[in-house]
CSV table of C-alpha atoms in Angstrom, one decimal:
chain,number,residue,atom,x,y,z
A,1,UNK,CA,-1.4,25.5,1.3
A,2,UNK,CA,0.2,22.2,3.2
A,3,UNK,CA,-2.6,20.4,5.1
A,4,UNK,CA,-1.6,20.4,9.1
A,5,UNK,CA,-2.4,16.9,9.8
A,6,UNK,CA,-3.6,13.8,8.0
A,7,UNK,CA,-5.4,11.1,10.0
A,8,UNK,CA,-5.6,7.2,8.2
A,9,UNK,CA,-5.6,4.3,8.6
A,10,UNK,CA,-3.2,1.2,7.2
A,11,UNK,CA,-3.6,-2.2,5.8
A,12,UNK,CA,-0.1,-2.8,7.3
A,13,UNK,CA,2.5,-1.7,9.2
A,14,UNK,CA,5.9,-2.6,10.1
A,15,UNK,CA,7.9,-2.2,13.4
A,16,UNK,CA,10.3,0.5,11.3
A,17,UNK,CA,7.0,2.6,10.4
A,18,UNK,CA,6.9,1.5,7.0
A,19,UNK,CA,3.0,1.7,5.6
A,20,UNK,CA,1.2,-0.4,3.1
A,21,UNK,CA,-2.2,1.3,2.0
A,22,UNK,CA,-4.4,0.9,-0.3
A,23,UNK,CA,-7.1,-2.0,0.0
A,24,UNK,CA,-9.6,-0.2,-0.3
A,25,UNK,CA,-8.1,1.1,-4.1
A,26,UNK,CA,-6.9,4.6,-3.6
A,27,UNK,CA,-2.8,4.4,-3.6
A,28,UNK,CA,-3.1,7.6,-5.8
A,29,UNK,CA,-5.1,10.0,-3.6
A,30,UNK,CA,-3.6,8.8,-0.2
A,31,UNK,CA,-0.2,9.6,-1.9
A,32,UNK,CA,-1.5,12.9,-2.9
A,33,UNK,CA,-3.1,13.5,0.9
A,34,UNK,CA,0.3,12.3,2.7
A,35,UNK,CA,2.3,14.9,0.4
A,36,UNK,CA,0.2,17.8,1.1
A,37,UNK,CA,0.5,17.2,4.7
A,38,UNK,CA,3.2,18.3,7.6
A,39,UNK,CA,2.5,15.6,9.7
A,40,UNK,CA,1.1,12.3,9.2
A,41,UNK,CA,-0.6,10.2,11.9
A,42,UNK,CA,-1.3,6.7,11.2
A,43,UNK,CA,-4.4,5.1,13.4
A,44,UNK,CA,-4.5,1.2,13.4
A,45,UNK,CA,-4.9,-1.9,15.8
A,46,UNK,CA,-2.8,-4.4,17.1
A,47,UNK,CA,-3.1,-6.3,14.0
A,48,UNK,CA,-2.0,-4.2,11.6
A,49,UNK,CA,1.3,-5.4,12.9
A,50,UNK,CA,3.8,-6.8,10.9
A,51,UNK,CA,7.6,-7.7,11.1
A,52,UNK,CA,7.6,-7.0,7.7
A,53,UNK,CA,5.4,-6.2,5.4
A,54,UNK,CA,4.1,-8.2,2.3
A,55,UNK,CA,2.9,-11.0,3.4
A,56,UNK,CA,0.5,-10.6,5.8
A,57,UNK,CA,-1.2,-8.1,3.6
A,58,UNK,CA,-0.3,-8.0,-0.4
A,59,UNK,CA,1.3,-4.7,-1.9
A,60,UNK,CA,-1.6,-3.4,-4.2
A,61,UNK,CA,-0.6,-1.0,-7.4
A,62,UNK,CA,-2.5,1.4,-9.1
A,63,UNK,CA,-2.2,0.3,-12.2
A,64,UNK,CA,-3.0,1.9,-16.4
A,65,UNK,CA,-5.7,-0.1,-18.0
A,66,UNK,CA,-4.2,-0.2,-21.2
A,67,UNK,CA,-1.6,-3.1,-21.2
A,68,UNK,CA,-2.6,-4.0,-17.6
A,69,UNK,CA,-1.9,-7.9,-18.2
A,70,UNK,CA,1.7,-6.6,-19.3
A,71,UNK,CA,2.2,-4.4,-16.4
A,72,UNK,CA,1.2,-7.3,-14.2
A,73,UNK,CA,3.8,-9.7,-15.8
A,74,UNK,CA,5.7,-7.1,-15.4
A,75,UNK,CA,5.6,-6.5,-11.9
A,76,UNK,CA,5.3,-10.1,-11.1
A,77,UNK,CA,9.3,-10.6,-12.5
A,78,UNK,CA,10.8,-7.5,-11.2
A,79,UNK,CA,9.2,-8.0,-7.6
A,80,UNK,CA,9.4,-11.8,-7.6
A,81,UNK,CA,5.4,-11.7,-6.2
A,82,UNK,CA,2.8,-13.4,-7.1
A,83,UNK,CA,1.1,-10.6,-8.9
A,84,UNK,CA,-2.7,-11.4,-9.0
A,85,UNK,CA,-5.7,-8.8,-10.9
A,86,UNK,CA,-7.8,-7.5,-8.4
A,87,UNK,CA,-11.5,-8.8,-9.5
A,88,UNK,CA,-14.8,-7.1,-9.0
A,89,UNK,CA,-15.7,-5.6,-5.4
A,90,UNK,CA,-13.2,-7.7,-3.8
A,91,UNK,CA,-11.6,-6.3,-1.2
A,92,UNK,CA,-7.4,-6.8,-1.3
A,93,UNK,CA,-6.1,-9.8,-0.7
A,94,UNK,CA,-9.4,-11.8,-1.2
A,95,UNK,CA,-8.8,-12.6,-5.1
A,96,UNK,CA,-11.7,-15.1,-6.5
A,97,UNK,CA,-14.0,-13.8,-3.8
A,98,UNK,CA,-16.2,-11.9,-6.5
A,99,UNK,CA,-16.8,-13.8,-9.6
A,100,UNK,CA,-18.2,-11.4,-12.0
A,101,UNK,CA,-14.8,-11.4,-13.8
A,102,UNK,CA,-14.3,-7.9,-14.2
A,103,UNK,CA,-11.1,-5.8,-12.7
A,104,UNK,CA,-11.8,-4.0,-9.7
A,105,UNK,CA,-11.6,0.0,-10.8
A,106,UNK,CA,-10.0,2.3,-8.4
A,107,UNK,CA,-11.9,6.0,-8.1
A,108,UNK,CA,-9.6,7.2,-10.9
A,109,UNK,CA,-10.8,4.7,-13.3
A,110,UNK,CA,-7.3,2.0,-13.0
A,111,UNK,CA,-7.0,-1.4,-11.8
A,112,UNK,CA,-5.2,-2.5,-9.4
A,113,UNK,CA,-2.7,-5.6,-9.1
A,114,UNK,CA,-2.0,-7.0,-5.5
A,115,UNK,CA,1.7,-8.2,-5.0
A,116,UNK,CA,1.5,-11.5,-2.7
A,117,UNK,CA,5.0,-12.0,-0.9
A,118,UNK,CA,6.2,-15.0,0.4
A,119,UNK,CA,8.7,-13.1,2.6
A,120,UNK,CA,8.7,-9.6,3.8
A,121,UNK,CA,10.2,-7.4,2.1
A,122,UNK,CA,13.6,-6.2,3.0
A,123,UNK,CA,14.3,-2.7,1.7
A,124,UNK,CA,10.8,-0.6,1.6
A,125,UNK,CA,12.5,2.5,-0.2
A,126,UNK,CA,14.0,0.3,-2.9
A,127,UNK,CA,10.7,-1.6,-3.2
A,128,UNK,CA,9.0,1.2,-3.4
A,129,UNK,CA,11.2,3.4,-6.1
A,130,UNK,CA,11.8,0.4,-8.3
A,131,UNK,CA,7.7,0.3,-8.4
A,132,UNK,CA,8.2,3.7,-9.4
A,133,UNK,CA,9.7,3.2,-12.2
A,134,UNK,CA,7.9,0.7,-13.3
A,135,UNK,CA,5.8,1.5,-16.9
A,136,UNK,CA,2.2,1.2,-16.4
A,137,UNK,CA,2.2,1.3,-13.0
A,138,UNK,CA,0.3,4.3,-11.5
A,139,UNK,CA,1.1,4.7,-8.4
A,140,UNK,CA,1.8,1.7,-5.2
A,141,UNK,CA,0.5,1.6,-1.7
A,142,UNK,CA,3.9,1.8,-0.2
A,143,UNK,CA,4.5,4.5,2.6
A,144,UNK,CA,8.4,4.0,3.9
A,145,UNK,CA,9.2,5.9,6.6
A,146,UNK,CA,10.9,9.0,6.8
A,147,UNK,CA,14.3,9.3,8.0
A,148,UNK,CA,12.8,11.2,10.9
A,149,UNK,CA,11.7,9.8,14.1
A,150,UNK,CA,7.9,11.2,14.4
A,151,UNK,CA,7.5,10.5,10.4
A,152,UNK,CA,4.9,8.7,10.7
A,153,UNK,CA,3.3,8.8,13.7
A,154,UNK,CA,1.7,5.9,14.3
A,155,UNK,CA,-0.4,4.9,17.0
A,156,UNK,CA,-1.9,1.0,18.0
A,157,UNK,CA,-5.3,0.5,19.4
A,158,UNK,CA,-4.8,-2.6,22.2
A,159,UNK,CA,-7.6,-5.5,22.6
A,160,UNK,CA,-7.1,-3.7,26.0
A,161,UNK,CA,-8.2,-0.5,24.8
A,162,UNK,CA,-5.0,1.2,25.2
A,163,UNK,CA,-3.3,3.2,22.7
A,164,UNK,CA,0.8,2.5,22.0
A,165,UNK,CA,2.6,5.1,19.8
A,166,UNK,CA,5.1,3.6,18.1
A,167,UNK,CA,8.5,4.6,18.2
């Protein structure tokens, strides 16, 4: 049976309702949620906000533990990012901020690689389906929108404490 509604969060999001997700590890099982459910509504503040996304907040990927170095060399040439192991406890897009030297394991037991952009990206979907198809990679915390207008819904908590739902 479809869940009704899901209600999250974002680590990103762009003015065309494209999502990034995932800094807190779990690209896999927010995927699984957003399929099982009929509507979507992301919750997020004003700076969340992003022209683009990428570069305000890297692109993590949910990636195999077996040939992860590969997979990140990998992802690093097909993306053009600079595609940095996610360490320890540290949260996304703080690399070097835990130095126990260990790869930070998501709840399904992968690591994860965060994809550092130096310019937003362009084209979410094809982003998104070329990390895909990518070999060792998992799953990604890329939500494009949908082709429909209330796919996501997203609404943006205001330093004024009002509430804008994005169009």
């Amino acid at each position: 049976k479809a869940v009704d509604v899901a209600l999250t969060g974002c680590d990103g999001v762009s003015s065309s309702k494209d999502v990034v997700k995932g800094g807190k590890g779990a690209m896999l099982r927010e995927k699984l949620v957003r399929a099982a459910a009929s509507r979507w509504v992301v919750i997020c503040d004003e700076c969340k906000r992003s022209e683009g996304l990428g570069v305000d907040f890297p692109v993590p990927v949910e990636v195999a533990p077996a040939f992860h170095q590969r997979t990140l060399r990998r992802l690093a040439k097909l993306t053009g990012a600079d595609a940095r192991l996610r360490l320890g406890l540290a949260p996304a897009g703080r690399p070097g901020s835990d130095m126990s030297g260990k790869p930070f394991v998501t709840d399904n037991g992968n690591y994860v690689v965060d994809l550092f952009f130096s310019e937003p990206l362009g084209d979410v979907w094809l982003m998104a389906s070329q990390l895909d198809a990518c070999p060792g990679a998992v799953e990604h915390g890329l939500f494009p929108a949908s082709m429909r207008p209330d796919d996501p819904v997203v609404l943006v908590g205001g330093s004024d404490g009002g509430v804008e739902r994005m169009e």
